[in-house]
Every structure is written in C-alpha cells, then in structure tokens.
Coordinates of N, CA and C in Angstrom, one line a residue:
Chain A
D1 N 0.9 -1.2 0.0 CA 0.0 0.0 0.0 C 0.9 1.2 0.0
A2 N 0.4 2.3 -0.6 CA 1.2 3.5 -0.7 C 1.2 4.3 0.6
G3 N 0.4 4.0 1.5 CA 0.3 4.8 2.7 C -0.6 6.0 2.5
V4 N -0.6 6.8 3.5 CA -1.4 8.1 3.5 C -0.7 9.1 2.6
I5 N -1.4 9.6 1.6 CA -0.8 10.5 0.7 C -1.4 11.9 0.9
Q6 N -0.5 12.9 1.0 CA -0.8 14.3 1.2 C -0.3 15.2 0.1
S7 N -1.0 16.2 -0.3 CA -0.5 17.1 -1.3 C -1.1 18.5 -1.0
P8 N -0.3 19.5 -1.3 CA 1.1 19.5 -1.7 C 2.0 19.2 -0.5
R9 N 3.2 19.0 -0.7 CA 4.2 18.8 0.4 C 4.6 20.1 1.0
H10 N 4.6 21.1 0.1 CA 5.0 22.4 0.6 C 4.0 23.4 -0.1
E11 N 3.6 24.4 0.7 CA 2.7 25.5 0.2 C 3.2 26.8 0.8
V12 N 3.4 27.7 -0.1 CA 3.7 29.1 0.3 C 2.7 30.0 -0.3
T13 N 2.0 30.8 0.5 CA 1.0 31.7 0.1 C 1.0 33.0 0.8
E14 N 0.3 33.9 0.3 CA 0.2 35.2 0.9 C -1.0 35.3 1.8
M15 N -0.9 36.1 2.8 CA -2.0 36.3 3.7 C -3.2 36.7 2.9
G16 N -4.3 36.2 3.3 CA -5.6 36.5 2.7 C -6.0 35.5 1.6
Q17 N -5.1 34.7 1.1 CA -5.4 33.7 0.1 C -6.0 32.5 0.7
E18 N -6.7 31.8 -0.2 CA -7.3 30.5 0.2 C -6.3 29.4 0.0
V19 N -6.2 28.5 0.9 CA -5.3 27.4 0.9 C -6.1 26.1 1.0
T20 N -5.8 25.1 0.2 CA -6.5 23.8 0.2 C -5.5 22.7 0.3
L21 N -5.6 21.9 1.4 CA -4.7 20.8 1.6 C -5.5 19.5 1.3
R22 N -4.8 18.6 0.8 CA -5.5 17.3 0.3 C -4.9 16.1 1.0
C23 N -5.7 15.1 1.2 CA -5.3 13.9 1.8 C -6.0 12.7 1.2
K24 N -5.3 11.6 0.9 CA -5.8 10.4 0.5 C -5.5 9.3 1.6
P25 N -6.5 8.8 2.3 CA -6.1 7.8 3.3 C -5.8 6.5 2.8
I26 N -5.3 5.6 3.6 CA -5.0 4.2 3.2 C -6.4 3.6 2.8
S27 N -6.3 2.8 1.7 CA -7.6 2.2 1.2 C -8.1 1.3 2.3
G28 N -9.4 1.4 2.5 CA -10.1 0.6 3.5 C -10.2 1.1 4.9
H29 N -9.4 2.2 5.2 CA -9.4 2.8 6.5 C -10.7 3.7 6.5
D30 N -11.3 3.7 7.7 CA -12.6 4.4 7.8 C -12.5 5.6 8.8
Y31 N -11.4 5.8 9.4 CA -11.2 7.0 10.2 C -10.1 7.9 9.5
L32 N -10.3 9.2 9.5 CA -9.4 10.1 9.0 C -9.2 11.3 10.0
F33 N -8.0 11.6 10.2 CA -7.7 12.7 11.2 C -6.8 13.8 10.5
W34 N -7.1 15.0 10.9 CA -6.2 16.1 10.5 C -5.6 16.7 11.8
Y35 N -4.2 16.9 11.7 CA -3.5 17.4 12.8 C -2.7 18.7 12.3
R36 N -2.4 19.5 13.3 CA -1.5 20.6 13.0 C -0.3 20.6 13.9
Q37 N 0.9 20.8 13.4 CA 2.1 20.8 14.3 C 2.8 22.1 14.2
T38 N 3.0 22.7 15.3 CA 3.8 23.9 15.4 C 4.8 23.8 16.6
M39 N 5.8 24.7 16.6 CA 6.8 24.6 17.7 C 6.1 25.0 19.0
M40 N 5.2 26.0 18.9 CA 4.6 26.5 20.1 C 3.6 25.6 20.7
R41 N 2.8 25.0 19.9 CA 1.6 24.2 20.4 C 1.8 22.7 20.2
G42 N 2.9 22.2 19.6 CA 3.0 20.8 19.4 C 2.0 20.3 18.4
L43 N 1.6 19.0 18.6 CA 0.6 18.4 17.7 C -0.8 18.6 18.2
E44 N -1.6 19.1 17.4 CA -3.0 19.4 17.8 C -3.9 18.6 16.8
L45 N -4.9 17.9 17.4 CA -5.9 17.3 16.5 C -6.9 18.4 16.1
L46 N -7.2 18.6 14.8 CA -8.1 19.6 14.4 C -9.5 19.0 14.2
I47 N -9.6 17.9 13.5 CA -10.9 17.3 13.2 C -10.7 15.8 12.9
Y48 N -11.7 15.0 13.1 CA -11.6 13.6 12.6 C -13.0 13.1 12.0
F49 N -12.9 12.3 11.1 CA -14.0 11.7 10.4 C -14.1 10.2 10.6
N50 N -15.3 9.7 10.6 CA -15.6 8.3 10.5 C -16.6 8.0 9.4
N51 N -16.2 7.1 8.5 CA -17.0 6.9 7.3 C -17.5 8.1 6.7
N52 N -16.6 9.1 6.5 CA -16.8 10.3 5.8 C -17.5 11.4 6.5
V53 N -18.0 11.1 7.7 CA -18.8 12.0 8.5 C -17.9 12.6 9.6
P54 N -17.9 14.0 9.7 CA -17.1 14.6 10.8 C -17.7 14.2 12.2
I55 N -16.8 13.7 13.0 CA -17.2 13.3 14.3 C -16.9 14.3 15.4
D56 N -15.7 14.9 15.3 CA -15.3 15.9 16.4 C -14.5 17.0 15.7
D57 N -15.0 18.2 15.6 CA -14.2 19.3 15.0 C -13.9 20.3 16.1
S58 N -13.9 19.9 17.3 CA -13.6 20.9 18.4 C -12.2 21.5 18.4
G59 N -11.3 20.8 17.6 CA -10.0 21.4 17.5 C -9.8 22.4 16.4
M60 N -10.8 22.6 15.6 CA -10.7 23.5 14.5 C -10.6 24.9 15.1
P61 N -9.5 25.6 14.8 CA -9.3 26.9 15.5 C -10.3 28.0 15.3
E62 N -10.9 28.1 14.2 CA -11.9 29.2 13.9 C -12.6 28.9 12.6
D63 N -13.5 29.8 12.3 CA -14.3 29.6 11.1 C -13.6 29.7 9.8
R64 N -12.4 30.1 9.9 CA -11.6 30.2 8.6 C -11.2 28.8 8.2
F65 N -11.2 27.9 9.1 CA -10.9 26.5 8.8 C -12.1 25.7 8.5
S66 N -12.0 24.8 7.4 CA -13.1 23.9 7.2 C -12.5 22.6 6.6
A67 N -13.2 21.5 6.8 CA -12.7 20.2 6.3 C -13.9 19.5 5.8
K68 N -13.6 18.7 4.7 CA -14.6 17.9 4.1 C -14.0 16.5 3.7
M69 N -14.9 15.6 3.6 CA -14.5 14.3 3.2 C -15.6 13.8 2.2
P70 N -15.6 14.1 1.0 CA -16.7 13.8 0.0 C -16.8 12.3 -0.2
N71 N -15.7 11.6 -0.1 CA -15.8 10.1 -0.3 C -14.7 9.4 0.6
A72 N -14.7 8.1 0.6 CA -13.8 7.4 1.5 C -12.3 7.5 1.1
S73 N -12.0 8.1 0.0 CA -10.6 8.1 -0.5 C -10.0 9.5 -0.6
F74 N -10.8 10.5 -0.1 CA -10.3 11.9 -0.3 C -10.8 12.8 0.8
S75 N -10.0 13.7 1.3 CA -10.4 14.7 2.2 C -9.6 16.0 2.0
T76 N -10.2 17.1 2.3 CA -9.6 18.4 2.1 C -9.7 19.2 3.4
L77 N -8.7 20.0 3.7 CA -8.6 21.0 4.7 C -8.4 22.3 4.1
K78 N -9.4 23.2 4.3 CA -9.3 24.5 3.6 C -9.2 25.6 4.6
I79 N -8.3 26.6 4.3 CA -8.2 27.8 5.2 C -8.5 29.0 4.3
Q80 N -9.5 29.8 4.7 CA -9.9 30.9 3.9 C -10.5 32.0 4.8
P81 N -9.9 33.2 4.9 CA -8.6 33.5 4.4 C -7.4 33.1 5.3
S82 N -6.3 32.8 4.7 CA -5.1 32.4 5.5 C -4.5 33.6 6.2
E83 N -3.8 33.3 7.3 CA -3.1 34.3 8.0 C -1.7 33.7 8.4
P84 N -0.7 34.6 8.7 CA 0.6 34.1 9.0 C 0.6 33.1 10.1
R85 N -0.2 33.3 11.1 CA -0.2 32.4 12.3 C -0.7 31.0 11.9
D86 N -1.2 30.8 10.7 CA -1.6 29.4 10.2 C -0.4 28.6 9.7
S87 N 0.7 29.3 9.7 CA 2.0 28.6 9.2 C 2.3 27.4 10.2
A88 N 2.4 26.2 9.6 CA 2.5 25.0 10.4 C 2.7 23.9 9.4
V89 N 3.0 22.7 10.0 CA 2.9 21.5 9.2 C 1.6 20.8 9.5
Y90 N 0.8 20.5 8.5 CA -0.5 19.8 8.7 C -0.4 18.4 8.3
F91 N -0.7 17.5 9.2 CA -0.7 16.1 8.9 C -2.1 15.5 8.8
C92 N -2.2 14.5 8.0 CA -3.4 13.7 7.8 C -3.0 12.3 8.3
A93 N -3.9 11.6 9.0 CA -3.7 10.3 9.4 C -5.0 9.4 9.2
S94 N -4.8 8.1 9.0 CA -6.0 7.3 8.9 C -5.8 6.1 9.8
S95 N -7.0 5.5 10.0 CA -7.0 4.3 11.0 C -8.2 3.4 10.6
L96 N -8.0 2.2 10.9 CA -9.0 1.1 10.6 C -9.8 0.8 11.8
D97 N -11.1 0.9 11.7 CA -12.0 0.6 12.9 C -11.8 -0.9 13.2
G98 N -11.9 -1.1 14.5 CA -11.9 -2.5 14.9 C -10.5 -3.1 15.2
A99 N -9.5 -2.4 14.7 CA -8.1 -2.9 14.9 C -7.6 -2.4 16.3
I100 N -7.3 -3.3 17.1 CA -6.8 -2.9 18.4 C -5.3 -2.7 18.4
P101 N -4.7 -1.7 18.9 CA -5.3 -0.5 19.5 C -5.5 0.6 18.5
R102 N -6.0 0.3 17.4 CA -6.4 1.4 16.4 C -5.3 2.3 16.1
E103 N -4.2 1.7 15.6 CA -3.1 2.5 15.2 C -3.4 3.5 14.1
Q104 N -2.9 4.7 14.3 CA -3.1 5.8 13.2 C -1.8 5.8 12.4
Y105 N -2.0 5.9 11.1 CA -0.9 5.9 10.1 C -0.9 7.4 9.6
F106 N 0.3 8.0 9.7 CA 0.4 9.4 9.3 C 0.9 9.6 7.9
G107 N 0.5 10.6 7.2 CA 1.1 11.0 6.0 C 2.3 11.8 6.2
P108 N 3.0 12.2 5.2 CA 4.3 13.0 5.3 C 4.1 14.4 5.7
G109 N 2.9 14.9 5.6 CA 2.6 16.3 6.0 C 2.7 17.3 4.9
T110 N 2.0 18.4 5.1 CA 2.1 19.6 4.2 C 2.7 20.7 5.0
R111 N 3.8 21.3 4.6 CA 4.4 22.4 5.3 C 3.8 23.7 4.7
L112 N 3.0 24.4 5.5 CA 2.3 25.6 5.0 C 3.0 26.9 5.5
T113 N 3.4 27.8 4.7 CA 4.0 29.0 5.0 C 3.1 30.2 4.5
V114 N 2.6 31.0 5.4 CA 1.7 32.1 5.0 C 2.5 33.4 5.3
T115 N 2.8 34.1 4.2 CA 3.6 35.4 4.4 C 2.8 36.6 4.4
Chain B
G1 N -8.4 17.0 32.2 CA -8.4 16.2 31.0 C -7.2 15.4 30.8
D2 N -7.2 14.5 29.8 CA -6.1 13.6 29.5 C -4.9 14.4 29.1
S3 N -3.7 14.0 29.5 CA -2.5 14.7 29.1 C -1.3 13.8 29.2
V4 N -0.3 14.2 28.4 CA 1.0 13.5 28.4 C 2.1 14.5 28.6
T5 N 3.0 14.1 29.5 CA 4.2 15.0 29.8 C 5.4 14.2 29.5
Q6 N 6.2 14.8 28.6 CA 7.5 14.2 28.2 C 8.7 15.1 28.7
M7 N 9.8 14.4 28.9 CA 11.0 15.2 29.3 C 11.3 16.1 28.2
E8 N 11.8 17.3 28.5 CA 12.2 18.3 27.5 C 13.5 17.9 26.9
G9 N 13.6 18.3 25.6 CA 14.8 18.1 24.9 C 15.5 19.4 24.7
P10 N 16.4 19.5 23.8 CA 16.9 18.4 23.0 C 17.9 17.5 23.8
V11 N 17.9 16.3 23.4 CA 18.9 15.3 24.0 C 19.9 15.0 22.9
T12 N 21.2 15.1 23.3 CA 22.3 14.8 22.4 C 23.1 13.7 23.0
L13 N 23.4 12.7 22.2 CA 24.1 11.5 22.7 C 25.1 11.1 21.7
S14 N 26.1 10.3 22.2 CA 27.1 9.6 21.3 C 26.5 8.3 20.9
E15 N 27.0 7.8 19.8 CA 26.6 6.4 19.3 C 26.9 5.4 20.4
E16 N 26.1 4.5 20.5 CA 26.2 3.4 21.5 C 25.8 3.8 22.9
A17 N 25.4 5.0 23.1 CA 25.0 5.4 24.5 C 23.6 4.9 24.8
F18 N 23.3 4.9 26.1 CA 21.9 4.5 26.5 C 21.0 5.7 26.5
L19 N 19.8 5.4 25.9 CA 18.8 6.5 25.8 C 17.6 6.2 26.7
T20 N 17.2 7.2 27.5 CA 15.9 7.2 28.2 C 15.2 8.5 27.9
I21 N 13.9 8.3 27.6 CA 13.0 9.5 27.4 C 11.8 9.2 28.4
N22 N 11.7 10.1 29.4 CA 10.6 9.9 30.3 C 9.3 10.4 29.8
C23 N 8.2 9.7 30.1 CA 6.9 10.0 29.7 C 5.9 9.7 30.9
T24 N 5.2 10.6 31.3 CA 4.1 10.3 32.3 C 2.8 10.8 31.8
Y25 N 1.7 10.2 32.3 CA 0.4 10.6 31.7 C -0.6 10.8 32.8
T26 N -1.7 11.5 32.5 CA -2.8 11.7 33.3 C -4.0 11.4 32.5
A27 N -4.8 10.4 33.0 CA -6.0 9.9 32.3 C -6.8 9.1 33.3
T28 N -8.1 9.1 33.0 CA -9.0 8.3 33.7 C -9.0 6.9 33.1
G29 N -9.4 5.9 33.8 CA -9.5 4.6 33.2 C -8.2 4.0 32.8
Y30 N -8.2 3.2 31.7 CA -7.0 2.4 31.3 C -6.7 2.8 29.8
P31 N -6.0 3.8 29.6 CA -5.6 4.2 28.3 C -4.6 3.3 27.6
S32 N -4.6 3.3 26.3 CA -3.5 2.7 25.6 C -2.4 3.7 25.4
L33 N -1.1 3.3 25.4 CA 0.0 4.2 25.3 C 0.9 3.9 24.1
F34 N 1.4 4.9 23.6 CA 2.2 4.8 22.3 C 3.4 5.6 22.4
W35 N 4.4 5.2 21.6 CA 5.5 6.0 21.2 C 5.6 6.1 19.7
Y36 N 5.6 7.4 19.2 CA 5.7 7.6 17.8 C 7.1 8.3 17.6
V37 N 7.6 8.1 16.4 CA 8.9 8.7 16.0 C 8.7 9.5 14.7
Q38 N 9.3 10.6 14.7 CA 9.2 11.5 13.5 C 10.7 11.7 13.0
Y39 N 11.0 11.1 11.9 CA 12.3 11.4 11.3 C 12.3 12.7 10.5
P40 N 13.4 13.4 10.3 CA 13.4 14.7 9.6 C 12.6 14.7 8.3
G41 N 11.7 15.6 8.2 CA 11.0 15.8 6.9 C 9.9 14.7 6.7
E42 N 9.6 13.9 7.7 CA 8.6 12.8 7.5 C 7.5 13.0 8.5
G43 N 6.4 12.2 8.3 CA 5.3 12.1 9.2 C 5.7 11.2 10.4
L44 N 4.7 11.1 11.3 CA 5.0 10.3 12.5 C 4.8 8.8 12.1
Q45 N 5.6 8.0 12.7 CA 5.5 6.5 12.6 C 5.3 5.9 14.0
L46 N 4.4 4.9 14.1 CA 4.3 4.2 15.3 C 5.6 3.4 15.6
L47 N 6.2 3.6 16.8 CA 7.4 2.9 17.2 C 7.0 1.7 18.0
L48 N 6.2 1.9 19.0 CA 5.7 0.8 19.9 C 4.5 1.2 20.6
K49 N 3.8 0.2 21.2 CA 2.6 0.5 21.9 C 2.4 -0.5 23.1
A50 N 1.5 -0.2 24.0 CA 1.1 -1.0 25.1 C -0.3 -0.7 25.4
T51 N -1.1 -1.7 25.7 CA -2.5 -1.5 25.9 C -3.0 -1.7 27.3
K52 N -2.2 -2.4 28.2 CA -2.6 -2.5 29.6 C -1.4 -2.5 30.5
A53 N -1.7 -2.4 31.7 CA -0.6 -2.3 32.7 C 0.3 -3.5 32.7
D54 N 1.6 -3.2 32.8 CA 2.7 -4.1 32.8 C 3.1 -4.7 31.4
D55 N 2.3 -4.3 30.4 CA 2.7 -4.6 29.0 C 4.0 -3.9 28.7
K56 N 4.8 -4.6 27.9 CA 6.1 -4.0 27.4 C 6.0 -4.0 25.9
G57 N 6.1 -2.8 25.3 CA 6.2 -2.6 23.9 C 7.6 -2.6 23.5
S58 N 7.9 -3.2 22.3 CA 9.3 -3.2 21.9 C 9.4 -3.1 20.3
N59 N 10.4 -2.5 19.8 CA 10.6 -2.4 18.4 C 11.9 -1.7 18.1
K60 N 12.6 -2.3 17.2 CA 13.9 -1.7 16.7 C 14.9 -1.4 17.9
G61 N 14.8 -2.2 18.9 CA 15.7 -2.1 20.0 C 15.2 -1.2 21.1
F62 N 14.1 -0.5 20.8 CA 13.4 0.4 21.8 C 12.5 -0.5 22.6
E63 N 12.3 -0.1 23.9 CA 11.4 -0.7 24.8 C 10.7 0.3 25.7
A64 N 9.5 0.0 26.1 CA 8.8 0.9 27.0 C 7.8 0.0 27.8
T65 N 7.7 0.2 29.1 CA 6.7 -0.6 29.9 C 5.7 0.2 30.5
Y66 N 4.4 -0.2 30.4 CA 3.3 0.5 30.9 C 3.2 0.3 32.4
R67 N 3.5 1.4 33.1 CA 3.5 1.3 34.6 C 2.3 2.1 35.1
K68 N 1.3 1.4 35.5 CA 0.1 2.1 36.0 C 0.3 2.8 37.3
E69 N 1.1 2.1 38.2 CA 1.3 2.6 39.5 C 2.1 4.0 39.5
T70 N 2.9 4.2 38.5 CA 3.6 5.5 38.4 C 3.1 6.3 37.2
T71 N 2.0 5.8 36.6 CA 1.5 6.5 35.4 C 2.6 6.9 34.4
S72 N 3.4 5.9 34.1 CA 4.6 6.2 33.2 C 4.7 5.2 32.1
F73 N 5.5 5.7 31.1 CA 5.7 4.8 29.9 C 7.0 5.3 29.3
H74 N 8.1 5.1 30.0 CA 9.4 5.6 29.6 C 10.0 4.8 28.5
L75 N 10.6 5.5 27.5 CA 11.2 4.9 26.3 C 12.7 4.7 26.6
E76 N 13.2 3.5 26.3 CA 14.6 3.2 26.5 C 15.2 2.5 25.3
K77 N 16.5 2.7 25.0 CA 17.2 1.9 24.1 C 18.6 1.8 24.6
G78 N 19.2 0.6 24.5 CA 20.4 0.4 25.2 C 21.6 0.9 24.4
S79 N 21.6 1.0 23.1 CA 22.7 1.4 22.3 C 22.2 2.1 21.1
V80 N 22.2 3.5 21.1 CA 21.6 4.2 20.0 C 22.6 4.3 18.8
Q81 N 22.0 4.6 17.7 CA 22.8 4.8 16.4 C 22.4 6.2 15.9
V82 N 23.3 6.6 15.0 CA 23.0 7.9 14.3 C 21.6 7.9 13.7
S83 N 21.2 6.8 13.2 CA 19.9 6.7 12.5 C 18.7 6.9 13.4
D84 N 19.0 6.8 14.7 CA 17.9 7.0 15.7 C 17.6 8.5 16.0
S85 N 18.4 9.4 15.4 CA 18.2 10.8 15.5 C 16.8 11.2 14.9
A86 N 15.9 11.7 15.8 CA 14.5 12.0 15.4 C 13.8 12.7 16.5
V87 N 12.6 13.0 16.3 CA 11.7 13.5 17.4 C 10.8 12.4 17.9
Y88 N 10.8 12.2 19.2 CA 10.0 11.1 19.7 C 8.8 11.6 20.5
F89 N 7.6 11.1 20.2 CA 6.4 11.5 20.9 C 5.7 10.4 21.7
C90 N 5.4 10.7 22.9 CA 4.6 9.8 23.7 C 3.1 10.2 23.5
A91 N 2.3 9.2 23.5 CA 0.8 9.5 23.3 C 0.0 8.6 24.0
L92 N -1.3 9.0 24.3 CA -2.2 8.1 24.9 C -3.5 8.1 24.1
R93 N -4.3 7.1 24.2 CA -5.6 7.0 23.7 C -6.5 6.3 24.7
K94 N -7.6 7.0 25.0 CA -8.5 6.4 26.0 C -9.2 5.2 25.4
A95 N -9.7 4.3 26.2 CA -10.5 3.2 25.7 C -11.7 3.7 25.1
N96 N -12.1 3.1 24.0 CA -13.3 3.4 23.2 C -13.3 4.9 22.7
D97 N -12.1 5.4 22.4 CA -11.9 6.7 21.8 C -10.9 6.5 20.7
Y98 N -11.0 7.4 19.7 CA -10.1 7.3 18.6 C -9.1 8.5 18.6
K99 N -9.2 9.4 19.6 CA -8.3 10.5 19.6 C -7.0 10.2 20.3
L100 N -5.9 10.6 19.8 CA -4.6 10.5 20.4 C -4.3 11.9 21.1
S101 N -3.8 11.8 22.3 CA -3.2 13.0 23.0 C -1.7 12.8 23.0
F102 N -1.0 13.8 22.4 CA 0.4 13.7 22.3 C 1.1 14.5 23.3
G103 N 2.3 14.1 23.7 CA 3.2 14.9 24.4 C 3.9 15.9 23.5
A104 N 4.7 16.8 24.0 CA 5.3 17.9 23.2 C 6.4 17.4 22.3
G105 N 6.9 16.2 22.5 CA 8.0 15.7 21.6 C 9.3 15.9 22.2
T106 N 10.2 15.0 22.0 CA 11.6 15.1 22.5 C 12.6 14.9 21.3
T107 N 13.4 15.9 21.0 CA 14.3 15.8 19.9 C 15.6 15.1 20.4
V108 N 15.9 14.1 19.7 CA 17.1 13.3 20.0 C 18.1 13.4 18.9
T109 N 19.3 13.7 19.2 CA 20.4 13.8 18.2 C 21.5 12.8 18.6
V110 N 21.9 11.9 17.8 CA 22.9 11.0 18.1 C 24.2 11.3 17.2
R111 N 25.3 11.5 17.8 CA 26.5 11.9 17.1 C 27.4 10.7 16.9
A112 N 28.0 10.6 15.8 CA 28.9 9.5 15.5 C 30.2 9.6 16.4

C-alpha cells in the first residue's frame, strides 16, 4: 500500500489567500484525522471523520478552517482567508476501525507558510 | 483532561550510548499508550505500543513498559545509532476513543 498521501508537500501563500490541503487515506481505512504541528503548540488534533462523517471538530481553530470528506478516499482541509499564524505542518492520518489498538498511520505532512 | 508529559529536549548522545526519554500521563481509566517517532521531513510513525498495565512494547531495540502505579511509559534503548536521530512523541488514547493525545515531543540527536 502507498500509505497516506498528502498534497502538496509544501505550500507558500500570501496572507488572505485561500489554501486547500489534500489527503488520500489508506484504502479501507474508515477513520481520518487532521493534525497541525507547530513549535509553540506541538501536535494538535483539528478534526476527525468516521465513514466520511465529521465526528469531532472541536480542535478547528476558527471559522476560517473547514474540512470535508466527500468520499472514502479523499479529504480536504481549507483555510480561507489564510493568516501568517496558520503557518505550520499539517498532517493527515488514517485508521481502521476494529483494529486494536487502532493505530493511526500518518502522511508525510504539508508544510504551509503564509507570508 | 487527559494529558501526556515528556521530558524536555533536546537530547544529544554519542553512538552506543543509553537513551531514556521519560513520559508520564494523566488519564482516567485504562488508556493505551504509544511512542511515535518522526524522522526529519517525514510524518509520524508508530514505534511501539502497550494496551494494559505491565505490557512491554518493543521495536527496533526500543522498549517501554506501561506502569500504571507510576502512570509512566518511559522509552529506552540500550545502544543508540546515528539513524535514531529523530523526534519522539509519547501519546495516549482512552479506551473506546479514537483521539490521540500527544506529548510535546523530544528531539534526540545521536552523534557518531
């Protein structure tokens, strides 16, 4: 299996622009997680989905952030408008229900820089 | 709430030295415990795990034992290599939950 795929790997954008990050989970996995990693706050869970349905979005920082999962093989995280404080590495992870202890497999991340 | 506390880094060692990274947790019930490793420029990879008290997780020469009495899950390796240079994260997951709570991460650098 190719593992969790994220694109782009690097994104540089100007403040105010819309940014869309993409994730393809491992085939057959039914949980998908979006994390943000910064030096100041470490790894934070933003949102997670089960069978394409958002289950917990309490970690989404504000309304500028939105996430969708239109099908089992694709998810997006959108920031509109972007701000410099959104600069971080964003990770997507997927997991298979029923597997104990439900290991999460992480993608390589998208490094976002907002200038 | 649930939380994980790791020893602060960075940690710098010579090859073949002994490595310990302390991890303690706060959680109700009986969480599962994990160590993840992040190599430069990559995502996190599961290194080892333990699901109940006294379980020992091991992989690639690393070990950690789930100690409920001290709420700890310290990571150890007897002889590190340069290739072990990475950031190590301790994490917990409560029973019947899918969310992981991560520690702040400990950067380890091994010098030849």
